[in-house]
XYZ file of C-alpha atoms in Angstrom:
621
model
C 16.767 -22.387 12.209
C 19.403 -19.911 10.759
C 22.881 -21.502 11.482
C 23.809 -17.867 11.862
C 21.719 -17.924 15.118
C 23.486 -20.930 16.277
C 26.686 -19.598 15.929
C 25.790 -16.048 17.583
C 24.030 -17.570 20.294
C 27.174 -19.485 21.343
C 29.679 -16.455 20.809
C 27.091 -14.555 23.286
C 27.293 -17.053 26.048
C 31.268 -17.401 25.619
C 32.037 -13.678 25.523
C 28.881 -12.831 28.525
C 29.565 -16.023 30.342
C 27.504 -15.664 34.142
C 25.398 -12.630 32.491
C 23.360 -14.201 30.271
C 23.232 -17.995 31.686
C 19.973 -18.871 32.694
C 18.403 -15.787 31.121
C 16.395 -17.083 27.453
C 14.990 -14.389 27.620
C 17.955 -11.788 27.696
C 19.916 -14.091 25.585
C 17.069 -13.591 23.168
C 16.682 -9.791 22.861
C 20.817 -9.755 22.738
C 20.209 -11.846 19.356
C 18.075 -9.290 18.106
C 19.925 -6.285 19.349
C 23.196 -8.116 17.050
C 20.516 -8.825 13.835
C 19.234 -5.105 14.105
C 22.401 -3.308 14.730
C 24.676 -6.083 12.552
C 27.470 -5.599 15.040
C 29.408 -8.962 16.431
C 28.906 -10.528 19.768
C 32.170 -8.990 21.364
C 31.179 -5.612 20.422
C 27.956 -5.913 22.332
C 29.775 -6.954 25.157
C 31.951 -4.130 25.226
C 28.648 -1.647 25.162
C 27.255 -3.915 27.959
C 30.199 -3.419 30.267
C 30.847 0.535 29.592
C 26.788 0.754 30.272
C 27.348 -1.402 33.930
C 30.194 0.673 34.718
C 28.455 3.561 33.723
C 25.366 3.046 35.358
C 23.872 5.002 38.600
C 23.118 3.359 41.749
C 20.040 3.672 42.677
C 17.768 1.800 45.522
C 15.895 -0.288 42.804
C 19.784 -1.510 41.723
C 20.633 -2.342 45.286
C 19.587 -6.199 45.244
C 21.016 -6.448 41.453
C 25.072 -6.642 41.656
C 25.016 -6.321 37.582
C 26.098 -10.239 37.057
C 22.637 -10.688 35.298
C 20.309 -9.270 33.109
C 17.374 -8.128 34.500
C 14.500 -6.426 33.026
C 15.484 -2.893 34.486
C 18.848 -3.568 32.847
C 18.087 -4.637 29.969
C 15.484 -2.095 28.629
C 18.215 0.254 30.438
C 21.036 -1.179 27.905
C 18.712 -1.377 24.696
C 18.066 2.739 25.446
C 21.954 2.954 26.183
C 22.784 1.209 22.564
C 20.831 2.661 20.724
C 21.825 6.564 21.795
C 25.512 5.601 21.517
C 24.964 3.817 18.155
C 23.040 6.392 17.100
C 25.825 9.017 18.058
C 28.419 7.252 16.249
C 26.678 6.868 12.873
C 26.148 10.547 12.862
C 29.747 11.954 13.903
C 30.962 9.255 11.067
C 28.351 10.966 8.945
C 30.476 14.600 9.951
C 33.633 12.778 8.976
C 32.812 12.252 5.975
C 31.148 15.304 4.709
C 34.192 16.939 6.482
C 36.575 14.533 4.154
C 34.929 15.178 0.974
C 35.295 18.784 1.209
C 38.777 18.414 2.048
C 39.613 16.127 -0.577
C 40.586 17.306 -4.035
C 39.375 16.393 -7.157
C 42.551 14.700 -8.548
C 42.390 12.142 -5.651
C 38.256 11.820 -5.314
C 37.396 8.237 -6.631
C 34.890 9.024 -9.972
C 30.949 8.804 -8.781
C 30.734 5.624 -11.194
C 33.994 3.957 -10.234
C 32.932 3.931 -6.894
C 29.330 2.663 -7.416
C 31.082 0.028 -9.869
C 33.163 -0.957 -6.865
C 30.475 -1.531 -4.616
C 28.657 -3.849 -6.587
C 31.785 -5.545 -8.756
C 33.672 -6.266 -5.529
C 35.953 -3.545 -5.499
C 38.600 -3.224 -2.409
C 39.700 -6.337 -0.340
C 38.490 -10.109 -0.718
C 37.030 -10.005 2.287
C 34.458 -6.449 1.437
C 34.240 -7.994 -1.555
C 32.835 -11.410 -0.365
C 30.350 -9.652 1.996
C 28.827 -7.338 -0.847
C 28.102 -9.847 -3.213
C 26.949 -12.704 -1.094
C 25.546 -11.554 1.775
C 22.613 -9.012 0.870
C 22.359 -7.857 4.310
C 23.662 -4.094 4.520
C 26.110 -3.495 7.327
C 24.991 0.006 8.129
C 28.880 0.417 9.183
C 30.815 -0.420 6.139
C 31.958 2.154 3.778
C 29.520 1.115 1.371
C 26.700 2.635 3.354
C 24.844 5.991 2.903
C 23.875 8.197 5.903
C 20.410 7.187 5.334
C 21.291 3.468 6.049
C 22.998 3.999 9.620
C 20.031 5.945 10.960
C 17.809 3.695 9.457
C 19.104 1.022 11.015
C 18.798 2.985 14.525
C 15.384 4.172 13.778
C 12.923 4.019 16.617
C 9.164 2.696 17.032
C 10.161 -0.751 15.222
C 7.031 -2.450 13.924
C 4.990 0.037 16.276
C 1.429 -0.007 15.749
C 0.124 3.877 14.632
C -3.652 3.453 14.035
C -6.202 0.348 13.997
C -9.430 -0.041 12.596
C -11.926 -2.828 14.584
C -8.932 -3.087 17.429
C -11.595 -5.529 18.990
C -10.704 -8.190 17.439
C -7.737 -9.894 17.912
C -4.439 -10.518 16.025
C -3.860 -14.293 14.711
C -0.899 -14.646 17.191
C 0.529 -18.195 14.985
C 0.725 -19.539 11.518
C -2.172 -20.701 9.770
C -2.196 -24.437 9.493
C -5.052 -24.557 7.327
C -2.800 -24.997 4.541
C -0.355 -27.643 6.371
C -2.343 -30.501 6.739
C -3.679 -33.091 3.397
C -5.348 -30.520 1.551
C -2.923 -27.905 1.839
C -5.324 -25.409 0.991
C -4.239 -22.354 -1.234
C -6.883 -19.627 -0.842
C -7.887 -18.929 -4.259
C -6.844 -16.082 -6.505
C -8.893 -14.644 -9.311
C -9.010 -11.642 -10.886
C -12.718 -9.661 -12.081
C -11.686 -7.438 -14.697
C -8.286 -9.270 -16.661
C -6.132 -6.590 -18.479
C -4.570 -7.918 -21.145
C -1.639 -6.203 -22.990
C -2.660 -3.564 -25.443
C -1.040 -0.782 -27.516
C -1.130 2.807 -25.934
C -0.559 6.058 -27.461
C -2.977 5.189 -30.862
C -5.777 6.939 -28.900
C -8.153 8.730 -31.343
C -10.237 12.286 -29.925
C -13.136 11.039 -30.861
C -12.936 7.488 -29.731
C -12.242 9.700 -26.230
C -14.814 11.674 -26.814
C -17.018 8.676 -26.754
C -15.625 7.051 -23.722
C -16.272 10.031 -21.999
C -19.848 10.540 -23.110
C -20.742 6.487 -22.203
C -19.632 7.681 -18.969
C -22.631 10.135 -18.569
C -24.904 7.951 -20.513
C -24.653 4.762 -18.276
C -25.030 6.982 -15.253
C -28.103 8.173 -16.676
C -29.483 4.789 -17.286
C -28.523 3.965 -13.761
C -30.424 6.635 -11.893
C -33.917 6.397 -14.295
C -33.446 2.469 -13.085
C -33.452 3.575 -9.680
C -35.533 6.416 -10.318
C -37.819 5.809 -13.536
C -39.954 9.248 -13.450
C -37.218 10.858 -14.016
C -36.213 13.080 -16.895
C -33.144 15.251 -18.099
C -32.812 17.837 -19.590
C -30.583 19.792 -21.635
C -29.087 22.134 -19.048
C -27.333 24.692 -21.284
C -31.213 25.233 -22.742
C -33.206 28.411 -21.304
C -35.950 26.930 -19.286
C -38.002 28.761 -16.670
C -39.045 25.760 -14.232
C -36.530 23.650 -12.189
C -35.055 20.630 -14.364
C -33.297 17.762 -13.419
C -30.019 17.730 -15.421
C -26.662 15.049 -15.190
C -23.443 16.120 -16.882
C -19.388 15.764 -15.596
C -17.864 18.641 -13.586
C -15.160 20.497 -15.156
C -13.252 23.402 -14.560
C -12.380 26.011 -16.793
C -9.479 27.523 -14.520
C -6.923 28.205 -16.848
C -4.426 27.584 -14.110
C -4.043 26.933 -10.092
C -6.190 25.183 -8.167
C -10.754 24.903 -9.215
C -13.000 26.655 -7.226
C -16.280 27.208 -6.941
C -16.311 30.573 -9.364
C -14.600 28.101 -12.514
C -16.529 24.966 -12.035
C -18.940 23.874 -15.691
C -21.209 20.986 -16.643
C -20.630 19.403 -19.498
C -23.402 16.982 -21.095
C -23.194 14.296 -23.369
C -23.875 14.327 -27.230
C -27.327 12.691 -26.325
C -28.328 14.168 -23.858
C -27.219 18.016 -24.125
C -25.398 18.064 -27.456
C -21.826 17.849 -25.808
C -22.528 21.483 -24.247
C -20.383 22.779 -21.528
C -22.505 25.644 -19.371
C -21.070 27.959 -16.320
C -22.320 25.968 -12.927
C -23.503 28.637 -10.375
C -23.369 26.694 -7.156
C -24.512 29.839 -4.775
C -27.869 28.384 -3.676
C -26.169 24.974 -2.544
C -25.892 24.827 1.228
C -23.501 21.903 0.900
C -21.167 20.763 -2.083
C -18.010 18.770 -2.432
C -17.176 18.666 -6.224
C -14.243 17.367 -8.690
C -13.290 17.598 -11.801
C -14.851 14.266 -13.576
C -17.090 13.970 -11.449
C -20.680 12.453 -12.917
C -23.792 14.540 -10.628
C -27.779 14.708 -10.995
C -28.727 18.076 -10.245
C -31.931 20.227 -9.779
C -31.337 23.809 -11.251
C -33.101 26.427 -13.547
C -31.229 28.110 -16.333
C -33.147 31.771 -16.636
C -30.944 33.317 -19.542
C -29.383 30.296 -21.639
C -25.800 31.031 -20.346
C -25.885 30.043 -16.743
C -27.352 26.840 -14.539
C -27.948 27.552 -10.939
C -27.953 24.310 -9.035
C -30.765 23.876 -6.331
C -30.111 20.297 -5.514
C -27.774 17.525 -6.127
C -29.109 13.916 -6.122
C -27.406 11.551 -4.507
C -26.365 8.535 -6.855
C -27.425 5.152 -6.790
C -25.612 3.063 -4.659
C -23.472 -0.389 -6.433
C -24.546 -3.518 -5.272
C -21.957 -5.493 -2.891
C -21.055 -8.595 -3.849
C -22.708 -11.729 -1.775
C -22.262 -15.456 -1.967
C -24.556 -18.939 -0.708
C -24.138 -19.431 2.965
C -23.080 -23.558 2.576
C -19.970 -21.978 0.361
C -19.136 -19.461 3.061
C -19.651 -22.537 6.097
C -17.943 -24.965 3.770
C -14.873 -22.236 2.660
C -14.655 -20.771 6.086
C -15.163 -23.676 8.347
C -14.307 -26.907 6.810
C -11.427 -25.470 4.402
C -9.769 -22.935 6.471
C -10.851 -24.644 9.915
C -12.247 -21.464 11.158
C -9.083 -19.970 11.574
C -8.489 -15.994 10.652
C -6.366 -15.329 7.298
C -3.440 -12.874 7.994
C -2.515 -10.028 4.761
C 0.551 -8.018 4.797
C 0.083 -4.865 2.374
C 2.872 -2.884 1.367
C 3.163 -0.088 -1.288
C 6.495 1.478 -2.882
C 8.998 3.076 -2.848
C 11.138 -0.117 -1.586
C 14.109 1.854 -1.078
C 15.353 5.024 0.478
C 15.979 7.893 -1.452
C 19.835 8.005 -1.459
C 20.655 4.112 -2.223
C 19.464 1.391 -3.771
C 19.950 -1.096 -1.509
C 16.491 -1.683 -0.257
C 16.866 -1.637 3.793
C 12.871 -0.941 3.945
C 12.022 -3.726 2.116
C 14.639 -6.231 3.902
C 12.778 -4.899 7.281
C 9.422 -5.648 5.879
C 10.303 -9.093 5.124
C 11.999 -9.354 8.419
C 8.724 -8.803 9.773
C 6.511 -11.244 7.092
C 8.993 -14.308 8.296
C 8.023 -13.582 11.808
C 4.490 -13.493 11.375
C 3.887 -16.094 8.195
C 0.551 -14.213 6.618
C -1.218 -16.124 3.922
C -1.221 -13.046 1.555
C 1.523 -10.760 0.898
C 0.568 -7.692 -1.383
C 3.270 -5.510 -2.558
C 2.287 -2.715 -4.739
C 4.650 -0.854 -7.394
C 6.733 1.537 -7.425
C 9.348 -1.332 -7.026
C 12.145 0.407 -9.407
C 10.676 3.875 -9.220
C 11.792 6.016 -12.929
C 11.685 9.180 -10.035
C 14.391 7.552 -7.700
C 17.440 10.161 -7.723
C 19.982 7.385 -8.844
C 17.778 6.442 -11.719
C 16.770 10.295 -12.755
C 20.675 10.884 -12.570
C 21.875 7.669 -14.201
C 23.742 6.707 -10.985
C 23.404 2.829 -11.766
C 24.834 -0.204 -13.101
C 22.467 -2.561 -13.614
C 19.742 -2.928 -15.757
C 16.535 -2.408 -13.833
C 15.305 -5.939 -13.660
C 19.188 -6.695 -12.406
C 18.061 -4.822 -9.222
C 14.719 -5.758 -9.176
C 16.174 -9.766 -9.241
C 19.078 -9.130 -7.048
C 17.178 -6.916 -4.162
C 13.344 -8.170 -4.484
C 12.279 -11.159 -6.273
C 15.490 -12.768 -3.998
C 14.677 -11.804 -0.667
C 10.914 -13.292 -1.908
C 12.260 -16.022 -3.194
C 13.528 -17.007 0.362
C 11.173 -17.331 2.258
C 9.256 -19.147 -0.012
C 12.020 -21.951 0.273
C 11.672 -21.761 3.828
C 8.168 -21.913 4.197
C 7.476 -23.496 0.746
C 3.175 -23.005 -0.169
C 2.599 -21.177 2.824
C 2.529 -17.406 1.386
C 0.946 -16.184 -1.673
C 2.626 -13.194 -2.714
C 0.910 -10.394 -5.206
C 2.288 -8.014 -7.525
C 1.048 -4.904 -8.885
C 2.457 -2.981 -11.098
C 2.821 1.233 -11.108
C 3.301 4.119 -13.467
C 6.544 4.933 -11.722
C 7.560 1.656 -12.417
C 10.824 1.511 -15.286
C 10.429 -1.886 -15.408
C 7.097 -1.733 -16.972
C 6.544 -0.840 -20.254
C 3.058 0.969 -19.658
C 2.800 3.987 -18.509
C -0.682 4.876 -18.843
C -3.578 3.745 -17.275
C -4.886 1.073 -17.015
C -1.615 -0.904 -16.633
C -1.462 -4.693 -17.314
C 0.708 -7.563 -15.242
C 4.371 -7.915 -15.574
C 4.917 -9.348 -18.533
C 8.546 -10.663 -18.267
C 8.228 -12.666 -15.076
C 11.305 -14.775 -15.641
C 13.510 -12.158 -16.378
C 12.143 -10.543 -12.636
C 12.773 -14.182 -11.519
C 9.651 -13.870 -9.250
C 9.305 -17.351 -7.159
C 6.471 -19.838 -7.469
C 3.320 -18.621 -5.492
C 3.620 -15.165 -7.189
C 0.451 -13.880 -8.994
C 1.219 -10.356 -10.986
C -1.769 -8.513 -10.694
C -2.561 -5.821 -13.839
C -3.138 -2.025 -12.373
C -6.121 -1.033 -11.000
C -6.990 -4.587 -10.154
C -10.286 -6.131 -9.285
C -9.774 -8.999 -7.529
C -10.906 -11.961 -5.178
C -9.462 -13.923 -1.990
C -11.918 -16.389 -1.691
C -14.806 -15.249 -1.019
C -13.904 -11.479 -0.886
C -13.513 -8.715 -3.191
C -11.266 -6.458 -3.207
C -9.873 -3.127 -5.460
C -6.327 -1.736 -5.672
C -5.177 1.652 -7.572
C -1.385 2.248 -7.204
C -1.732 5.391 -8.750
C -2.657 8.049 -5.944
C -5.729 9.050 -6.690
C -6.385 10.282 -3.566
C -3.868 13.042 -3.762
C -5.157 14.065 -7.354
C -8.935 13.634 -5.570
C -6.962 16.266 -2.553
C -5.454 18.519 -5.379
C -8.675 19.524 -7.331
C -11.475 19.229 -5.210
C -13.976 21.914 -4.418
C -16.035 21.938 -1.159
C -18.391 24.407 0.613
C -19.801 23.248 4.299
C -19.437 19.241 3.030
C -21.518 16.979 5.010
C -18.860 14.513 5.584
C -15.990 16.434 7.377
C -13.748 13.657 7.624
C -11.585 14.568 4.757
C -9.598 11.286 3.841
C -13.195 9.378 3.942
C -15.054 11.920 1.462
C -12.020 11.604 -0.673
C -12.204 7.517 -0.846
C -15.910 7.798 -0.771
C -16.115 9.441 -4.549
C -14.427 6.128 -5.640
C -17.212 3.975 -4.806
C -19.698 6.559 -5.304
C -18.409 7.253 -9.084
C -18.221 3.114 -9.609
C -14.532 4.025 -10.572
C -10.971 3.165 -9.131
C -9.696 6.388 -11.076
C -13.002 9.129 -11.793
C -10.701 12.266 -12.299
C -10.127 13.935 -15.770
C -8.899 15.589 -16.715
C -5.665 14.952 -14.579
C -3.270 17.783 -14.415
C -0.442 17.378 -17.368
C 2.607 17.614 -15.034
C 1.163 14.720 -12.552
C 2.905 11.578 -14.185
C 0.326 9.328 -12.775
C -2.571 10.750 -14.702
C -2.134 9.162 -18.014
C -5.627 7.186 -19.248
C -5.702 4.816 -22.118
C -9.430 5.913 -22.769
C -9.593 3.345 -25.359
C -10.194 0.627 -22.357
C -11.684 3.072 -19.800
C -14.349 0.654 -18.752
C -11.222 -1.275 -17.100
C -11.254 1.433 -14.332
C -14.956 1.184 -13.581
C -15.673 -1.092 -10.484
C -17.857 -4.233 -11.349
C -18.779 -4.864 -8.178
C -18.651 -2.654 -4.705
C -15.631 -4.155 -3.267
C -15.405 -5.387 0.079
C -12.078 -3.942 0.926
C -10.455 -0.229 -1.307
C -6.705 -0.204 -1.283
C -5.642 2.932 -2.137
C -2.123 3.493 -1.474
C -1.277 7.618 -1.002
C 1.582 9.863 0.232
C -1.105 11.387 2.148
C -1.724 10.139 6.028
C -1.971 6.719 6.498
C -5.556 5.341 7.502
C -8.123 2.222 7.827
C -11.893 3.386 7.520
C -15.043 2.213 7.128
C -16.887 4.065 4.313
C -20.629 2.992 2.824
C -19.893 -0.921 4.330
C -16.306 -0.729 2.210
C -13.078 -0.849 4.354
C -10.609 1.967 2.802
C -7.268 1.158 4.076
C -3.562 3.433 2.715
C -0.664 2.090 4.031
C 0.971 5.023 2.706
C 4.603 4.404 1.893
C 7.134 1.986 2.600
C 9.893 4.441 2.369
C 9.781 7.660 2.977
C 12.712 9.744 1.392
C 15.402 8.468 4.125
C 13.575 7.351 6.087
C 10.945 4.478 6.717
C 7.101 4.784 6.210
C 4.465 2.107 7.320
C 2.783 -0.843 6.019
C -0.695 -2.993 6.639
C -1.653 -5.815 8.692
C -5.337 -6.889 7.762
C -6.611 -10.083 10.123
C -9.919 -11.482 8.667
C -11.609 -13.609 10.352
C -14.173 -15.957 9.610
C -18.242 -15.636 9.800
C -19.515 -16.372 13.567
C -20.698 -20.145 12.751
C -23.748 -20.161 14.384
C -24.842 -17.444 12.175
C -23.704 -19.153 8.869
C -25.529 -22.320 9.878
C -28.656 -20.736 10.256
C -28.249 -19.049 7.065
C -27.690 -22.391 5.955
C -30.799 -23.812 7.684
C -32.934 -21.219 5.687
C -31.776 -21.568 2.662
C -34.740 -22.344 -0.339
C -33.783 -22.593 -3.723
C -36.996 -20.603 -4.458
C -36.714 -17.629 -2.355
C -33.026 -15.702 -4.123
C -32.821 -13.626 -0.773
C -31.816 -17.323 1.272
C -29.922 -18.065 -1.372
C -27.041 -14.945 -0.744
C -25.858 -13.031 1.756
C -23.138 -9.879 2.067
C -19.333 -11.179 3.077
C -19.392 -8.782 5.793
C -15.930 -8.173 5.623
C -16.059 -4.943 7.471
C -17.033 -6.211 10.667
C -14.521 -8.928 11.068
C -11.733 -7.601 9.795
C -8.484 -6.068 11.915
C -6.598 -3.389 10.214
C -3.105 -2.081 11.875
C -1.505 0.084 10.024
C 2.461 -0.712 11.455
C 5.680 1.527 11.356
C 8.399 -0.298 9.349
């Protein structure tokens, strides 16, 4: 237990006295009200007796003299805190926009001095002892931005804003699967390794042949699915309907594609490399992109125009599946049937007008409550677009904060609950400590110079990975808002708009199927010397695909698509995900297990499933 706790809990009952004896439960949510607002015991008790005195007497208060805490009271008080807090920390906010207009330049500390001061101990010992050794941010010092104080009175703490498969429960303890002899670490292992390469020696016509692969492999996919077919060359003058597959461009020489700019391009083998106008008129139903691979029935009457009749629907990827005695033995005799908890959080870490990283000390305020197995955090961690770092308002070295504000607060509760959490890293292209900025991005390479703790795996980006048994796919960069940006529709069959957009990811067998990306988007870079990195090798069992756009968990095709959008939000906080898997029903592994035969492949394999017994809340910060 944190001595700190000790030591509060006893200033509570000295200063309260009668009020909170006897009441655990009071004395409890007065602990919390002191961690969440950081103010001391005595000042509590001041707001508690102004909120008494204060308070109107009503029939329900008639049998309650006030002495105690009582639920009414209490949820009265927390309300009654948090709006006088709240006022405070914005008329301080007045103050000092009020000051700094009043105050000249001659006596205006510099913009450096004063961010030198607040991390070199500048001012009295005692300031100076609570910035550098005590991480926590007292949203009332004079260190603290307006951002800070009404972050720390923000409302709808750890609130739950959407769920996916909300009938199953929530593992409501700590896994002690990995507490007794075993101590069982669920295993970790990537399915596509990115190793460290050298970007920017990219030659056209090594592109030019990634890019044509592309369409060739699709083409060899579809005749395996579909072996009487035949393409042709669609830029050819042909009279009949042909079946043609090409990439969807745009020749929009600026603002957003449409359906009037849209062209096929072929490959070298199959159409010479042609590009030809794409008159989509006779479709009913489209929903297009730029990169996008598509089989389509058409007729090409004068050599400079296909009209498309048709589009095929592409073969669908295989999920991945594993024996039934590994999923009993894994799920059952390893983990003890119990559910495995995964906390998912993507970047920014920090609000927009400090770099003090409030969101991410609530976060982990929230993993040391509820112990997961997994904790995912995906990049940006230092983001190159964060207004200090654009303006050079800093002085430390990027990994300095990265050490000091992240790999720390990781590092603690790892020596508090040592083997319990494994945490995961992936990197993005906003990220300044990473020297890639192009995808696809490999691992952190300079791990002891982040001074990451033991049970950290850095994770390359996109990553293809497994827990276990299951598979799952990450892509920091937001494809989904490049997917948003460019793509054409007319009367789509799928209407929900976030699930069409995460559906052309598994549809296109990629984790980033846009090109070309627009020039000014700084997460569209490609490396399309190792463009088969981005393909997906297998259909994953669970798409995390982190976006500024609205948060969501869906089920799409069998494949859970979960954003937890952002952690921080400008000045304010964002959301994060809670994912609770649970295990196989055992009665239907064993009598998978009972049928297995070693000469029948279809007993020998079966899908993970993951989508039906797997919670997603999706949970404000």
């Amino acid at each position: 237990m944190d001595p700190r706790n000790n030591s509060n809990e006893q200033a509570l009952l000295n200063v309260f006295g009668a009020t909170l004896i006897n009441e655990p439960k009071a004395l409890r949510e007065c602990l919390n009200l002191l961690r969440i607002y950081r103010i001391e015991p005595e000042t509590l008790h001041s707001k508690w007796e102004a909120f008494i005195m204060n308070r109107t007497s009503s029939a329900a208060d008639a049998a309650d003299d006030g002495t105690t805490m009582s639920t009414v009271n209490l949820e009265g008080f927390k309300a009654h805190l948090r709006r006088t807090l709240e006022q405070q920390a914005l008329q301080h906010q007045n103050q000092q926009h009020q000051a700094s207009h009043m105050t000249s330049g001659a006596y205006a500390m510099p913009k450096k001095a004063a961010i030198k001061n607040r991390y070199h101990g500048g001012g009295s010992a005692g300031s100076s002892s609570r910035v550098n050794h005590d991480m926590d941010l007292d949203p009332y010092n004079e260190f603290s931005s307006p951002s800070s104080k009404l972050f720390a009175l923000r409302k709808n703490v750890n609130e739950i804003e959407e769920t996916l498969n909300g009938h199953l429960p929530q593992r409501s303890h700590p896994s002690t699967a990995g507490n007794g002899s075993s101590e069982y670490q669920h295993s970790i292992n990537l399915v596509v390794p990115v190793k460290p390469y050298r970007y920017m020696f990219e030659k056209l016509s090594e592109k030019g042949e990634a890019l044509d692969e592309k369409i060739d492999m699709f083409a060899s996919l579809y005749k395996e699915s579909y072996p009487e077919t035949e393409f042709q060359n669609p830029s050819q003058p042909s009279q009949n309907v042909i079946t043609v597959i090409g990439r969807i461009c745009s020749d929009a020489n600026e603002g957003k594609s449409n359906e009037h700019s849209l062209v096929l391009e072929t490959s070298r083998r199959l159409g010479g490399g042609a590009r030809i106008r794409l008159d989509v008129t006779e479709l009913s139903s489209l929903n297009f992109f730029p990169g996008q691979i598509a089989v389509l029935d058409g007729i090409n009457v004068n050599g400079s125009t296909f009209v498309a009749t048709k589009i095929h629907k592409l073969p669908v990827q295989s999920m991945a599946g594993a024996s039934p005695a590994e999923l009993e033995e894994l799920q059952y005799r390893r983990l003890g049937g119990q559910p495995i908890k995964m906390v998912v959080a993507a970047g920014p870490y920090t609000l927009s007008d400090n770099l003090l990283f409030e969101p991410l000390e609530a976060l982990m305020e929230h993993v040391n409550k509820e112990r997961p197995d997994i904790l995912l955090l995906m990049g940006p961690f230092i983001s190159s677009q964060h207004p200090h770092i654009l303006s050079g308002d800093v002085d430390m070295l990027p990994e300095a904060y990265f050490s000091k504000y992240i790999s720390s607060r990781l590092a603690q509760h790892q020596e508090r609950y040592p083997r319990e959490m494994q945490i995961l890293l992936v990197p993005s292209q906003q990220d300044i400590i990473h020297e890639t900025t192009v995808l696809p991005q490999p691992e952190f390479e300079h791990q002891r110079a982040l001074e990451l703790p033991t049970g950290t795996y850095c994770l390359p980006n996109p990553a293809q990975f497994t827990i276990n048994e299951m598979v799952f796919a990450v892509n920091t960069s937001d494809i989904l808002l490049q997917l948003s940006g460019d793509e054409v529709t007319v009367n789509p069959e799928r209407t929900d708009r976030l699930g069409r957009l995460s559906k052309y990811l598994v549809e296109q067998r990629s984790l980033h199927p846009v090109y070309p990306g627009l020039v000014s988007d700084i997460e569209a870079g490609i490396d399309f010397n190792q463009l088969d990195l981005l393909d997906l090798k297998v259909c994953p069992d669970i798409l995390l695909l982190p976006s500024k756009l609205k948060h969501f968990a869906k089920t799409v095709d069998n494949v859970m698509m979960v954003n937890p959008n952002q952690l921080s939000k400008a000045q304010t906080g964002g959301t994060f995900a809670v994912l609770t898997i649970h295990p196989m029903a055992q009665d239907y592994l064993s009598d998978a297990v009972m049928i297995m035969d070693d000469e029948d492949e279809r007993t020998m394999s079966m899908y993970h499933r993951v989508y039906e017994r797997c919670r997603v809340d999706i949970v404000r910060v």
